[in-house]
Coordinates of C-alpha atoms in Angstrom, one line a residue:
M635 CA -17.3 -22.6 0.8
Y636 CA -20.5 -19.7 2.3
K637 CA -21.9 -17.3 0.0
I638 CA -21.5 -15.0 2.8
E639 CA -18.2 -15.9 2.9
L640 CA -18.0 -14.0 -0.4
F641 CA -20.3 -10.9 0.8
V642 CA -17.4 -11.0 2.7
V643 CA -14.3 -9.7 -0.7
L644 CA -16.1 -7.5 -1.6
V645 CA -15.9 -6.4 1.5
L646 CA -12.3 -6.6 1.9
L647 CA -11.7 -4.9 -1.2
L648 CA -13.3 -1.6 0.0
S649 CA -12.7 -2.4 4.4
S650 CA -10.6 -5.5 4.9
S651 CA -6.8 -3.5 3.7
V652 CA -8.9 -0.5 5.8
F653 CA -6.9 -2.1 8.5
G654 CA -3.6 -3.1 6.6
M655 CA -5.6 -7.0 6.0
K656 CA -4.1 -7.3 3.0
P657 CA -3.4 -9.7 0.0
F658 CA 0.1 -12.0 0.6
N659 CA 2.3 -13.7 -1.9
D660 CA 4.5 -16.5 0.5
G661 CA 5.9 -17.4 -3.2
N662 CA 3.5 -19.7 -4.5
T663 CA 0.9 -19.2 -7.9
F664 CA -2.6 -18.9 -6.2
H665 CA -4.5 -20.5 -8.4
F666 CA -7.2 -19.9 -7.1
S667 CA -11.9 -21.4 -7.4
P668 CA -14.6 -19.8 -5.8
N669 CA -15.6 -24.1 -5.1
Q670 CA -12.2 -24.7 -4.2
P671 CA -11.0 -22.0 -2.7
N672 CA -7.1 -22.6 -1.3
E673 CA -5.4 -22.1 1.5
Q674 CA -3.9 -18.5 0.8
Y675 CA -7.7 -16.8 0.2
F676 CA -8.8 -18.5 3.6
K677 CA -6.1 -16.6 4.8
L678 CA -7.1 -14.1 2.7
T679 CA -10.4 -14.1 4.2
G680 CA -9.0 -14.1 7.6
V681 CA -11.5 -18.1 7.4
N682 CA -9.4 -19.4 9.6
S683 CA -9.0 -17.2 12.2
A684 CA -10.0 -17.0 15.6
N685 CA -13.7 -15.4 16.3
G686 CA -14.6 -15.7 12.5
G687 CA -11.4 -13.1 11.1
S688 CA -11.3 -11.1 8.1
K689 CA -14.8 -12.6 7.5
C690 CA -16.3 -10.9 10.9
A691 CA -13.9 -7.1 10.0
G692 CA -14.8 -7.1 6.8
C693 CA -18.8 -7.6 8.3
T694 CA -18.7 -5.8 11.3
I695 CA -17.6 -2.5 9.0
A696 CA -19.5 -2.7 5.9
L697 CA -22.9 -2.9 7.6
T698 CA -21.7 -0.2 10.4
L699 CA -22.1 2.5 7.5
V700 CA -24.9 1.1 6.3
E701 CA -26.3 1.1 9.6
Q702 CA -24.7 5.2 10.1
Y703 CA -25.5 5.7 6.5
S704 CA -30.1 5.0 6.9
L705 CA -29.7 6.6 10.9
I706 CA -27.6 10.3 9.2
H707 CA -30.5 10.2 5.7
E708 CA -33.1 8.4 7.9
K709 CA -33.2 5.9 5.2
S710 CA -34.8 2.3 5.7
I711 CA -31.9 -0.9 5.6
E712 CA -33.3 -1.8 2.4
D713 CA -33.3 2.1 0.7
T714 CA -29.4 2.6 2.6
L715 CA -28.4 -1.1 0.8
D716 CA -30.2 0.6 -3.0
E717 CA -28.7 3.9 -3.2
I718 CA -24.5 3.0 -1.5
C719 CA -24.6 0.8 -4.6
S720 CA -25.2 3.0 -6.2
F721 CA -22.8 5.5 -6.2
F722 CA -20.4 2.2 -6.5
P723 CA -18.6 2.6 -9.9
G724 CA -18.7 0.0 -12.8
Q725 CA -17.7 -3.2 -11.8
V726 CA -18.0 -2.5 -7.8
N727 CA -21.3 -1.4 -9.0
S728 CA -22.4 -4.7 -10.3
I729 CA -21.1 -6.7 -6.8
C730 CA -23.4 -4.5 -5.2
L731 CA -25.8 -4.8 -6.5
Y732 CA -25.5 -9.0 -6.9
L733 CA -24.1 -9.6 -3.2
V734 CA -27.5 -7.7 -2.4
N735 CA -29.7 -9.5 -4.3
T736 CA -28.4 -12.8 -3.0
F737 CA -28.2 -11.5 0.9
G738 CA -30.1 -7.8 1.4
E739 CA -33.5 -9.8 3.3
D740 CA -31.1 -11.8 5.4
I741 CA -29.4 -8.4 6.2
I742 CA -32.6 -6.4 6.0
N743 CA -34.8 -8.6 8.9
L744 CA -31.8 -9.4 10.2
F745 CA -31.5 -5.3 11.4
D746 CA -35.4 -5.5 12.5
K747 CA -34.2 -8.2 14.7
Y748 CA -31.2 -6.6 16.5
E749 CA -30.3 -2.5 16.9
H750 CA -26.9 -2.4 15.5
A751 CA -24.6 -3.7 13.0
D752 CA -22.1 -5.9 15.1
D753 CA -25.2 -8.0 16.3
V754 CA -26.5 -8.7 12.6
C755 CA -22.8 -9.8 12.1
H756 CA -23.5 -11.8 14.8
A757 CA -26.5 -13.2 14.0
L758 CA -25.4 -14.2 10.4
P759 CA -23.8 -17.7 10.5
N760 CA -20.7 -18.0 9.9
M761 CA -19.4 -14.8 10.5
C762 CA -18.3 -14.0 14.2
T763 CA -18.8 -15.9 16.1
S764 CA -17.9 -14.7 20.0
P765 CA -19.4 -12.5 21.1
E766 CA -16.6 -11.0 23.0
C767 CA -15.1 -9.3 19.6
R768 CA -17.1 -6.7 19.3
L769 CA -16.2 -3.5 17.8
F770 CA -18.5 -1.3 19.4
P771 CA -18.3 -2.9 22.7
E772 CA -20.4 -0.1 24.9
N773 CA -23.2 -0.7 23.0
T774 CA -25.7 -3.5 24.7
P775 CA -25.4 -6.5 22.9
T776 CA -28.5 -8.3 21.7
Y777 CA -27.6 -10.6 19.9
Y778 CA -25.1 -13.9 21.4
N779 CA -24.7 -16.5 19.7
D780 CA -27.3 -18.2 21.4
E781 CA -29.7 -18.8 18.7
Q782 CA -29.1 -19.4 15.4
Y783 CA -31.2 -16.6 12.4
H784 CA -31.5 -19.8 10.1
E785 CA -30.0 -22.5 7.8
E786 CA -26.1 -22.4 6.9
Y787 CA -26.5 -21.5 3.3
N788 CA -25.5 -22.9 0.6
E789 CA -22.0 -23.2 -1.2
A790 CA -22.0 -20.7 -3.5
T791 CA -22.6 -21.2 -6.6
F792 CA -20.7 -19.2 -9.9
T793 CA -22.0 -18.6 -13.3
E794 CA -19.5 -17.1 -16.2
Q795 CA -22.2 -14.1 -15.7
S796 CA -21.4 -13.3 -12.3
P797 CA -19.3 -10.8 -11.5
W798 CA -17.6 -12.8 -9.4
S799 CA -14.6 -12.9 -11.5
W800 CA -13.2 -9.2 -11.2
I801 CA -12.3 -10.0 -8.0
Q802 CA -11.3 -13.1 -8.1
N803 CA -8.7 -11.8 -10.9
L804 CA -8.0 -8.8 -8.8
I805 CA -7.5 -11.2 -5.7
N806 CA -4.9 -13.1 -8.0
T807 CA -3.3 -10.5 -9.6
F808 CA -2.1 -9.0 -5.4
A809 CA -1.4 -12.8 -3.7
N810 CA 0.9 -12.7 -7.0
V811 CA 2.0 -10.2 -9.9
H812 CA 4.5 -7.2 -8.6
E813 CA 5.0 -6.9 -12.8
P814 CA 2.8 -4.0 -14.9
I815 CA 0.1 -6.5 -16.1
E816 CA 0.1 -4.5 -19.6
D817 CA 3.9 -5.0 -21.2
F818 CA 3.5 -6.2 -24.1
D819 CA 7.7 -6.0 -25.2
K820 CA 8.8 -7.8 -21.5
D821 CA 11.0 -4.4 -21.4
L822 CA 9.3 -3.8 -16.9
Y823 CA 7.8 -0.6 -18.2
S824 CA 3.8 -0.1 -18.8
L825 CA 1.5 2.3 -20.4
D826 CA -0.4 1.2 -17.8
S827 CA -0.6 3.3 -15.1
T828 CA -2.9 0.9 -12.7
F829 CA -1.5 -2.6 -12.2
R830 CA 2.4 -1.8 -11.6
G831 CA 2.3 0.6 -14.0
Y832 CA 3.4 3.8 -14.3
N833 CA 2.1 5.4 -11.6
W834 CA 4.8 2.3 -10.6
R835 CA 7.1 3.3 -12.3
G836 CA 8.0 5.5 -15.6
R837 CA 5.6 5.5 -18.2
D838 CA 7.6 3.5 -21.1
C839 CA 7.5 5.0 -24.3
D840 CA 7.7 2.3 -26.4
D841 CA 5.8 -0.6 -25.8
F842 CA 7.5 -2.8 -28.4
S843 CA 10.8 -2.4 -28.0
D844 CA 12.2 -4.2 -25.1
S845 CA 16.0 -1.2 -25.1
T846 CA 13.1 1.8 -25.0
Y847 CA 12.4 1.9 -21.3
P848 CA 13.5 5.3 -17.9
G849 CA 16.1 5.4 -17.1
T850 CA 18.9 2.8 -20.1
Y851 CA 21.4 5.2 -21.6
D852 CA 20.3 6.4 -24.6
D853 CA 21.5 6.2 -27.8
P854 CA 23.7 9.0 -30.5
S855 CA 22.4 6.7 -33.4
D856 CA 18.9 7.7 -33.9
P857 CA 18.9 11.2 -31.7
Y858 CA 15.6 11.2 -32.8
V859 CA 14.2 8.3 -30.6
D860 CA 13.8 9.1 -26.7
K861 CA 14.9 5.6 -25.7
N862 CA 15.0 6.3 -22.6
C863 CA 11.9 7.8 -22.2
N864 CA 12.6 11.5 -20.4
G865 CA 11.3 13.8 -23.1
I866 CA 14.6 14.7 -24.2
F867 CA 15.6 14.0 -28.3
G868 CA 16.4 15.6 -32.0
V869 CA 19.7 17.3 -33.4
N870 CA 20.2 20.6 -31.9
N871 CA 21.4 23.5 -34.2
I872 CA 24.4 21.6 -35.3
S873 CA 23.2 17.9 -35.7
V874 CA 24.1 17.4 -32.5
S875 CA 22.0 15.2 -29.9
W876 CA 20.2 17.0 -27.8
E877 CA 20.5 14.6 -25.0
S878 CA 24.0 14.8 -26.1
V879 CA 24.6 18.1 -24.3
L880 CA 21.7 18.4 -21.6
C881 CA 22.1 15.2 -20.2
D882 CA 26.0 13.7 -20.8
G883 CA 28.5 14.2 -18.4
S884 CA 25.8 16.0 -15.1
G885 CA 25.5 12.9 -13.0
S886 CA 21.4 11.7 -14.0
M887 CA 20.4 9.2 -11.9
G888 CA 16.7 6.5 -10.8
V889 CA 15.3 6.8 -8.0
V890 CA 14.0 3.2 -6.7
V891 CA 12.1 1.9 -3.4
S892 CA 12.0 -1.9 -2.5
G893 CA 9.5 -1.9 1.0
D894 CA 6.2 -2.9 2.3
S895 CA 2.7 -0.8 2.3
A896 CA 4.7 2.7 4.3
G897 CA 6.7 2.4 0.9
A898 CA 4.0 2.1 -1.5
H899 CA 2.0 5.1 0.5
F900 CA -0.7 2.6 2.1
S901 CA -4.1 5.3 2.6
I902 CA -7.7 4.5 2.1
P903 CA -10.1 8.1 1.3
P904 CA -11.6 8.6 5.1
Q905 CA -14.2 9.2 3.4
W906 CA -14.8 6.0 2.4
M907 CA -15.1 4.9 5.7
T908 CA -17.6 8.4 6.7
A909 CA -20.5 7.8 6.9
A910 CA -21.5 11.4 6.4
L911 CA -19.8 12.1 4.0
I912 CA -21.0 9.0 1.9
N913 CA -22.2 9.9 -1.4
K914 CA -22.4 9.4 -4.5
T915 CA -19.2 11.2 -5.0
T916 CA -17.8 9.5 -3.1
Y917 CA -16.7 6.4 -4.8
E918 CA -15.4 8.0 -7.9
G919 CA -12.1 6.6 -8.4
M920 CA -12.4 3.6 -7.0
I921 CA -11.1 1.3 -9.4
D922 CA -7.9 3.1 -10.3
I923 CA -7.4 2.7 -6.6
L924 CA -8.4 -0.6 -6.5
E925 CA -5.9 -1.5 -9.6
T926 CA -3.1 0.1 -7.4
E927 CA -3.6 -2.1 -5.3
V928 CA -5.2 0.9 -2.4
D929 CA -1.6 2.3 -1.9
W930 CA 0.0 5.9 -4.0
P931 CA 3.3 5.5 -5.1
Q932 CA 2.5 8.7 -7.3
R933 CA 2.2 10.1 -4.1
S934 CA 5.1 8.1 -1.6
T935 CA 7.6 9.7 -0.5
Y936 CA 10.3 7.6 -2.4
T937 CA 8.5 7.8 -6.1
G938 CA 6.3 10.9 -6.2
W939 CA 5.6 12.3 -8.7
E940 CA 0.9 13.2 -8.5
P941 CA -0.5 15.8 -7.5
S942 CA -2.2 15.6 -3.9
T943 CA -5.2 17.7 -2.7
D944 CA -3.9 18.0 0.5
M945 CA -1.8 20.1 3.5
Y946 CA 1.0 19.2 1.6
T947 CA 1.3 18.8 -1.9
V948 CA 3.3 16.4 -3.5
Q949 CA 7.1 15.8 -2.2
S950 CA 9.0 13.3 -3.2
M951 CA 13.3 11.6 -3.5
Y952 CA 12.2 11.4 -6.9
L953 CA 10.8 14.6 -7.3
Q954 CA 13.8 16.8 -5.7
L955 CA 16.5 14.5 -8.1
R956 CA 14.1 15.4 -11.0
E957 CA 14.7 19.9 -9.8
R958 CA 17.7 18.9 -10.1
N959 CA 18.5 17.5 -12.9
L960 CA 15.3 17.3 -16.1
C961 CA 17.6 14.8 -17.5
N962 CA 16.2 12.0 -15.0
H963 CA 12.5 12.8 -16.0
R964 CA 10.5 9.1 -15.5
D965 CA 13.3 7.7 -14.3
Y966 CA 11.7 5.4 -11.2
Q967 CA 10.8 2.3 -10.0
N968 CA 8.2 2.1 -7.1
L969 CA 8.5 -2.4 -5.6
G970 CA 6.5 -1.9 -2.5
V971 CA 4.8 -4.4 -1.9
N972 CA 1.6 -3.6 0.9
G973 CA 2.6 -7.3 3.6
A974 CA 6.3 -7.5 2.7
N975 CA 8.5 -8.0 5.2
S976 CA 12.7 -9.6 4.7
G977 CA 12.5 -12.5 3.5
S978 CA 9.9 -12.3 1.1
T979 CA 11.9 -8.9 -0.3
I980 CA 14.0 -11.9 -1.7
N981 CA 11.4 -12.7 -4.7
I982 CA 10.4 -9.2 -4.6
I983 CA 13.5 -7.4 -5.4
K984 CA 13.4 -9.8 -8.8
S985 CA 10.7 -7.3 -10.3
F986 CA 14.1 -5.0 -9.5
A987 CA 14.2 -3.2 -13.7
R988 CA 17.9 -2.4 -13.9
N989 CA 20.5 -3.5 -16.3
Q990 CA 23.8 -3.2 -15.0
K991 CA 25.3 -2.9 -18.8
T992 CA 23.0 -0.5 -20.8
D993 CA 21.6 1.5 -17.4
K994 CA 21.9 4.7 -15.6
P995 CA 23.2 3.7 -11.7
A996 CA 20.5 3.9 -8.7
L997 CA 19.9 5.9 -5.7
F998 CA 17.9 2.7 -4.5
F999 CA 16.0 2.7 -1.5
L1000 CA 15.8 -0.7 1.3
E1001 CA 12.6 0.3 2.6
L1002 CA 10.5 -2.8 5.3
V1003 CA 9.4 -0.6 8.1
G1004 CA 7.3 -2.8 10.8
N1005 CA 6.2 -6.8 9.3
D1006 CA 9.3 -8.2 10.6
V1007 CA 7.7 -7.0 13.9
C1008 CA 4.2 -6.9 12.9
S1009 CA 1.4 -10.0 12.6
G1010 CA -1.7 -10.1 13.9
H1011 CA -0.5 -13.6 16.4
H1012 CA -0.6 -12.5 19.9
T1013 CA 2.4 -13.8 20.0
L1014 CA 5.8 -12.1 20.1
D1015 CA 7.8 -15.1 18.7
H1016 CA 6.1 -14.8 15.3
M1017 CA 9.3 -11.5 15.1
T1018 CA 11.7 -11.7 12.7
T1019 CA 14.7 -13.0 14.4
V1020 CA 18.3 -10.8 14.6
E1021 CA 19.9 -13.1 12.9
E1022 CA 17.0 -13.8 9.5
F1023 CA 17.0 -10.9 9.2
T1024 CA 20.8 -11.0 8.5
D1025 CA 20.9 -13.2 6.2
N1026 CA 17.5 -11.8 4.4
I1027 CA 18.6 -8.2 3.9
V1028 CA 22.5 -9.7 3.2
T1029 CA 20.8 -12.1 0.8
I1030 CA 19.2 -9.1 0.0
L1031 CA 22.0 -6.8 -1.2
N1032 CA 24.2 -9.9 -2.9
Y1033 CA 21.7 -9.8 -5.5
L1034 CA 21.3 -6.1 -5.9
D1035 CA 25.0 -6.6 -6.4
G1036 CA 24.0 -8.5 -9.3
V1037 CA 21.7 -6.2 -11.5
L1038 CA 22.4 -2.0 -9.7
P1039 CA 24.8 -0.2 -12.1
N1040 CA 28.3 0.6 -11.1
G1041 CA 28.0 3.9 -9.2
S1042 CA 25.0 3.5 -7.5
H1043 CA 24.1 3.8 -3.6
V1044 CA 21.7 1.8 -1.5
V1045 CA 19.4 3.9 1.7
F1046 CA 18.3 1.8 4.6
V1047 CA 15.6 3.1 6.2
G1048 CA 15.3 1.0 9.5
L1049 CA 12.0 -0.1 11.8
A1050 CA 9.7 2.4 12.7
D1051 CA 8.6 2.6 17.1
G1052 CA 5.5 1.7 16.2
R1053 CA 4.5 3.3 20.1
V1054 CA 3.3 6.4 18.2
L1055 CA 0.6 5.5 17.3
W1056 CA -1.2 4.0 20.4
D1057 CA 0.3 6.7 22.1
T1058 CA -1.2 9.4 20.3
L1059 CA -4.7 7.6 18.8
W1060 CA -5.8 5.4 21.1
N1061 CA -8.8 8.6 22.9
R1062 CA -9.6 9.6 19.5
T1063 CA -12.5 8.9 16.8
H1064 CA -12.0 6.9 14.0
P1065 CA -14.3 7.7 11.0
V1066 CA -16.4 5.3 11.5
G1067 CA -17.8 5.8 14.3
A1068 CA -15.7 3.6 16.8
K1069 CA -12.6 4.5 19.1
Y1070 CA -9.2 3.2 17.9
Y1071 CA -8.6 1.3 21.2
E1072 CA -11.8 -0.2 20.0
V1073 CA -11.0 -0.6 17.2
Y1074 CA -7.5 -1.8 17.3
N1075 CA -9.0 -4.5 20.6
F1076 CA -11.8 -5.5 17.9
L1077 CA -9.4 -6.2 15.4
N1078 CA -6.9 -8.1 18.0
C1079 CA -9.7 -10.1 19.4
L1080 CA -10.4 -10.9 15.5
Q1081 CA -6.8 -11.7 15.2
V1082 CA -6.1 -9.4 12.4
S1083 CA -4.8 -6.4 13.5
P1084 CA -1.7 -5.6 11.2
C1085 CA 0.0 -5.4 13.6
W1086 CA -0.7 -6.6 17.4
G1087 CA 2.6 -5.8 18.7
W1088 CA 2.4 -2.8 18.6
M1089 CA -1.4 -2.3 18.1
N1090 CA -2.6 -2.9 21.2
P1091 CA -3.5 -1.6 25.4
N1092 CA -0.7 -4.0 26.6
E1093 CA 2.1 -1.3 27.8
T1094 CA 5.1 -3.9 27.7
V1095 CA 3.7 -6.0 24.4
R1096 CA 4.9 -2.6 22.9
N1097 CA 7.7 -1.8 24.4
A1098 CA 9.6 -5.7 23.4
T1099 CA 8.1 -5.6 20.0
S1100 CA 10.7 -1.4 19.7
Y1101 CA 13.0 -3.2 21.3
R1102 CA 13.1 -6.2 18.6
A1103 CA 12.5 -3.8 15.2
A1104 CA 15.2 -1.4 16.6
Q1105 CA 17.6 -4.6 17.1
L1106 CA 17.0 -5.3 13.8
S1107 CA 17.4 -1.8 12.2
A1108 CA 21.3 -2.6 14.2
S1109 CA 21.7 -5.2 11.9
Y1110 CA 22.2 -2.2 8.6
N1111 CA 25.1 -0.9 10.5
Q1112 CA 26.6 -4.4 11.3
I1113 CA 25.8 -5.1 7.7
I1114 CA 27.5 -1.4 6.2
Q1115 CA 31.4 -2.0 9.0
S1116 CA 30.7 -6.7 8.0
Y1117 CA 30.0 -6.4 4.2
K1118 CA 31.0 -4.4 1.0
F1119 CA 29.9 -4.5 -2.3
A1120 CA 31.3 -4.2 -5.6
N1121 CA 28.4 -1.2 -7.5
F1122 CA 27.6 0.4 -4.8
D1123 CA 27.7 1.8 -1.7
M1124 CA 25.4 2.5 1.4
Q1125 CA 24.0 4.2 3.6
Y1126 CA 22.2 4.2 7.6
Y1127 CA 18.8 6.0 8.6
D1128 CA 16.5 5.7 11.0
F1129 CA 12.8 5.7 10.0
P1130 CA 12.5 9.3 10.2
F1131 CA 8.3 9.2 11.8
G1132 CA 10.6 11.2 14.7
A1133 CA 12.6 13.6 13.2
I1134 CA 9.5 14.6 11.5
N1135 CA 7.2 14.8 14.2
E1136 CA 9.4 16.9 16.0
I1137 CA 9.2 19.9 13.8
W1138 CA 6.2 19.4 12.7
V1139 CA 4.4 19.5 16.7
A1140 CA 6.8 22.1 17.2
E1141 CA 5.3 24.8 14.3
G1142 CA 1.9 24.2 15.8
G1143 CA 0.8 20.3 14.8
Q1144 CA -1.0 17.4 15.8
T1145 CA 0.8 13.5 15.9
W1146 CA -2.3 12.5 14.5
D1147 CA -2.2 14.7 11.4
L1148 CA 0.1 12.9 10.3
I1149 CA -1.4 9.3 10.5
E1150 CA -3.7 7.8 7.7
P1151 CA -6.3 8.6 10.0
V1152 CA -8.8 4.9 8.3
D1153 CA -5.9 2.8 9.1
G1154 CA -4.7 4.1 12.2
F1155 CA -1.0 2.8 11.3
H1156 CA 0.5 4.7 8.1
P1157 CA 2.2 7.3 7.6
N1158 CA -0.6 9.9 5.8
Q1159 CA 0.3 12.5 3.1
N1160 CA 1.9 15.1 5.2
A1161 CA 4.8 12.7 6.6
N1162 CA 4.7 11.3 3.6
Y1163 CA 5.6 15.0 2.2
L1164 CA 8.2 15.2 4.8
M1165 CA 9.7 12.0 5.6
A1166 CA 11.6 12.6 0.9
E1167 CA 12.7 16.3 2.2
Y1168 CA 14.3 14.1 5.5
F1169 CA 16.1 11.7 3.5
F1170 CA 17.6 14.9 0.7
N1171 CA 18.2 16.8 3.6
S1172 CA 20.3 14.2 5.2
L1173 CA 21.8 12.7 1.9
M1174 CA 23.6 16.5 0.6
Q1175 CA 24.3 16.9 4.3
D1176 CA 26.0 13.6 4.4
H1177 CA 26.6 12.4 0.7
P1178 CA 26.0 15.7 -1.6
D1179 CA 27.9 13.3 -4.6
W1180 CA 25.2 11.5 -3.7
L1181 CA 22.4 12.9 -5.4
G1182 CA 24.4 14.8 -8.4
A1183 CA 25.3 17.6 -9.5
I1184 CA 22.3 20.5 -11.0
N1185 CA 22.4 20.2 -14.3
P1186 CA 23.2 23.8 -15.8
F1187 CA 20.5 23.0 -18.7
N1188 CA 17.5 22.3 -16.7
S1189 CA 16.3 25.6 -17.9
L1190 CA 16.8 24.7 -21.7
I1191 CA 15.4 21.2 -21.1
Q1192 CA 12.4 23.7 -19.8
E1193 CA 13.0 26.0 -22.9
Q1194 CA 13.2 23.3 -26.0
F1195 CA 10.7 20.6 -24.1
G1196 CA 8.0 21.9 -21.8
D1197 CA 6.8 19.5 -19.5
Q1198 CA 9.4 16.2 -20.9
G1199 CA 6.1 15.0 -22.2
G1200 CA 4.3 14.2 -18.8
Y1201 CA 3.8 10.9 -17.5

């Protein structure tokens, strides 16, 4: 492996996910050695992709920001590299300095020789390999791969002092682990927020007892132990446990989602990719964001609980069920995995934490909105067939029937109609400065687009992708008609982006204000808020009993226990 490829991995952490290029797990253990990278590393970095793949995308995006920042602030490339590095926190700062010290001289020299980042990345060896793949095609190219800047880098040698190990550990974690890293009692709940901790599922209140965690039933024999972590404990003035008085018979239940990056609420802060907004505060909190896989499950449609500074604060299915019954406090799980499809969910679902005998029922959302029809390949043959999709979903349901407590409910969320992406954004300007169609075409040229089928100038291809998505969505109702399960009933809803967009536009909004500005692909915070209300209102109409009754003791719970220990 060449040293320059390691520059890409940092860029991938900061910018490859920008467009949905995410680490994934194919079911095999990911053993990574810097000097002997395996197949999954090449898939991650795009070494084997067309025309430079993710290497080229990452290099071009990162150096475009460097180029723009230097022009805005009238600084040299050298000073810009140093200054931007100083904005990164902790380990990321160390990695940035390491990379600048290693590659900075070459980048500075190439910027002196060529005008644009596109050209610099084409001139760097083993990076961009086709002059056709350019982020800014209207800029006159000054480099066409008709010369070699210098000899290729020697194979990288890393010592224990290299900051590379931190990146390596992050890659290993994202590729394989969908359970909390910090979990002493192995009950799948954690006291830590990131690395699949309580951002993803309710915070444990005793990490040394595997029978104490959110969602389990309380133990009336020991009322002073908050066994289900909902913040309700102790006894009243006649020595009856508060849990029994306030929660028994209230129909409390948890909220769970298993799905993809949309369910996990994938979101890159737009200031990360907007040169004019980059300053010493831009990357504050970056470590936590990276350790949460650039997802925001704590602000998602299904399991959100943490306030947001966006136009809409957080709303979620969990918060709405909690509002009805405060005994539901902390009982949420988000099993969303970036890049998940129906096939990979068969394994991901095994990270679900519920005991059929000792835990409360759950309202379970199965949300797979795109990856069964999306890939970077320039063909429709990679899409999941209806037969494969049906078999995968039935396999998942059979597993759930063995772990969900009786009285649970499963809600299927259909696939998206992604044609709205191109129709809405194609001629608008991306935060990095290019038009969205230029960004889409650039990623398609490199075969690293999150969805060649929808982020495509060819209307026929976009229509064909949506046609297959509709076919797969129709499978859910066929399954509901054909299968019965012992421990849960089922309901299907279309992915509600179209429904909430219609309301949003009627009230004076613009569709692009519902789409993540950086990746141009995912629903943003506004959309997550509105989708949570859509699902709740739909269930209130179709299955109000699934949502549980309003607990008449909510006021007493607030009076006695305040915020119930927070999150």
